[in-house]
Structures are given as C-alpha cells and as structure tokens.
C-alpha cells in the first residue's frame, strides 16, 4: 500500500525532528577521575599571592602545615608531594620534601616542617616557599593556580631591635637640604616597640633645622589578608631638614638622638650633622689667614693656614706657590708648589713651609707665599699673599 504525498511529507518531518533531537542532546558527563580535591588550610588567606600564607616564630621547633582532601571517595587513597624551598624558585633543590597520603578515613593530614632557631640578631623575616606537586592520578588541586602554593614567613624571636639606616654617625647637610633615615623594627615582632627622637644643638640653633617625626611606635598584630602590609609596616622614616637663612655663618653642628624604652638600637643612637652654609651666593672665598709671618731660622717648620668662607657646599681648590726675595727656595726655605683642595664643609687647610738653618750669619731674609687660580666656583679673598720673614739666629761675624 502506497502512502499519499501528504503522509510521506509528515513522516519525513517527524524523522527529521527525531534526528535533530538526537544530535543536539547533551552527552553524558564523563566520570571524574578526581577522588580527592586537595588544598592547604592556611593561617592567612591571600590577596597578593596566588596561594596563602603561614606564620611561625623561629623558636617553635616545627610548623604544622594542614592539608585536607575535600569530598573524598570511599575506599580510595591518594597522595601528593609537599616540597619546601628556600625561595620562590621551584627549580632549586627543596630544603624538605614530604609524601602525604589521604584516605576517606583520614582526609586531613598534618606535615611538620622543621624551623631552625639560628639565634642571629637583627635578621630580616625569612620566607620559605611551599609547593604541592606530583599528585597521584586520582588527586586534583582546587584552583590549580593557587591552592597548591603557599608562603611561610619565619619571624625572629630575638630581643626587639631598631635598626638605623644609613648607619654613619655624622653627615654634612647644606642649607635647604634634607636627609632621610630608615628605622626598621627587627627581632620579636610580637612585642610592642616605641621610639623617641630628640635633638641637641651644639653650635647650631634649634631654628636652623627640623626633625620629624619625634616619636613613633610599631604594631604588634596583623589582620586577615594584610600580612604583607603588616610586615612592611615594621619600617618607619625620620626626616632631618636644614633650613635656609641669609646670614653669613661658619659651619654649625647639631645632633639627633634616637632612644627606645623597650628595644636596643642597631646603628648610631646619636648622629651629628654639620650645616654647610650656602650664603654668599654660589661662590666660596679663599684667602690666607694672615698677610705676614715671621719665624726663627731654627724653627724648621712654619705652618700657614688657608681659610675658605661663603658657600661651603662644594669642593673648591686653590694653587699655592712661593716667590723668592732675599730668602731663596731650596737654600733658605723649602716648599713645592701645590694645589690645595677643600672638601664640602671644610673651612681651613694648613700647609707647611720648611725653614732651612744654614749655620751662617745672613741677617733677616724674606720671601712671598702666593695664592692663585681658585677653582670649583671659588674666588680669592683680599689676603692673596703673605710675606714670610726668616729671623737669623746666628751671631754676626765682624
């Protein structure tokens, strides 16, 4: 019996719909191979690291790291390897390596990582990198990019210390300049620590400088995800600023003193500052301290002082030479021409003239000491040369 055209079309449409439903229906989900989803149970969850964080004082002996296999399947076991590295380079040899096995009856395992108490004072926080690897075929990690990594911060347990950097005990500061100091809290971070800053004017006036702040304190607790903020907050800064003035002054000094009632100081507890004047514009003035000197022939050495005033912030220099008079170089006196350099802040320099005692009567003799060719932004002052008189100490022969 043949079908009518209408019935043929209806049957064809039904077959097409059935084929479309078969093709578009979802496939049956494949059975998961993960019997265990393994992850750390962190001390601190993360915001700035893919994994989490653990904290331990170095005198704890061992740090217990807890691993949990979530949704374990009955009657199965699985394993992972926990490696501990000295830094975040997992290509290095691990410091410690542990194989951890899970079952449905023991889904939580504890790994004890040895912590060395090194008794080293004033050390920074140590950081260990922990990584899970080599999972057995039926073990998966939650969030592959994070749940198998962690950082372990080892906190010092030595007495609290404030480390001062830079560590020099004296500095030169030009008027209008400033210097920053870092105060870092080390040692036992669980102990409250405070500090105080005082100043001691020596030749400077309190109005010549500003020290800020004059006190500070360090936190003893961290909150949730902000462990790195807490660790980084163990550093504070102190600024020393030298103020400008228009007075023509010599070098002035003052001191900054750092004390703490509950921490030792690592570095200088008293720091001296020299204020280098910049008055007188950009130039320094170099001249001899006196315009004339006299010395007995037997004295052998005559010291002569050269002074620098005005702007003390730069290195400057001057050329020093002699000119013969009745006294002759290498016969009555000795001196090799030389360039004398003044370091920043240096206000005077001394040169030595060597007087030759020749043992014969010549009477008093003279020669000239000269300054010339000032460099480094310096100019010569009014006393650019001096007359040196050698007084004869021999008896006059008839």
JSON list of C-alpha atoms in Angstrom, two decimals, residues 82-85 93-98 113-115 128:
[
{"chain": "A", "resi": 82, "resn": "UNK", "atom": "CA", "xyz": [54.94, 18.68, 49.59]},
{"chain": "A", "resi": 83, "resn": "UNK", "atom": "CA", "xyz": [58.23, 20.48, 48.88]},
{"chain": "A", "resi": 84, "resn": "UNK", "atom": "CA", "xyz": [59.70, 23.34, 50.89]},
{"chain": "A", "resi": 85, "resn": "UNK", "atom": "CA", "xyz": [62.12, 25.72, 49.13]},
{"chain": "A", "resi": 93, "resn": "UNK", "atom": "CA", "xyz": [66.63, 21.52, 45.37]},
{"chain": "A", "resi": 94, "resn": "UNK", "atom": "CA", "xyz": [63.97, 21.58, 48.10]},
{"chain": "A", "resi": 95, "resn": "UNK", "atom": "CA", "xyz": [65.04, 22.05, 51.69]},
{"chain": "A", "resi": 96, "resn": "UNK", "atom": "CA", "xyz": [62.46, 19.46, 52.76]},
{"chain": "A", "resi": 97, "resn": "UNK", "atom": "CA", "xyz": [60.24, 17.01, 50.87]},
{"chain": "A", "resi": 98, "resn": "UNK", "atom": "CA", "xyz": [57.28, 15.00, 52.20]},
{"chain": "A", "resi": 113, "resn": "UNK", "atom": "CA", "xyz": [58.21, 21.46, 58.75]},
{"chain": "A", "resi": 114, "resn": "UNK", "atom": "CA", "xyz": [61.37, 21.90, 60.87]},
{"chain": "A", "resi": 115, "resn": "UNK", "atom": "CA", "xyz": [62.10, 25.52, 61.83]},
{"chain": "A", "resi": 128, "resn": "UNK", "atom": "CA", "xyz": [60.00, 29.83, 52.60]}
]
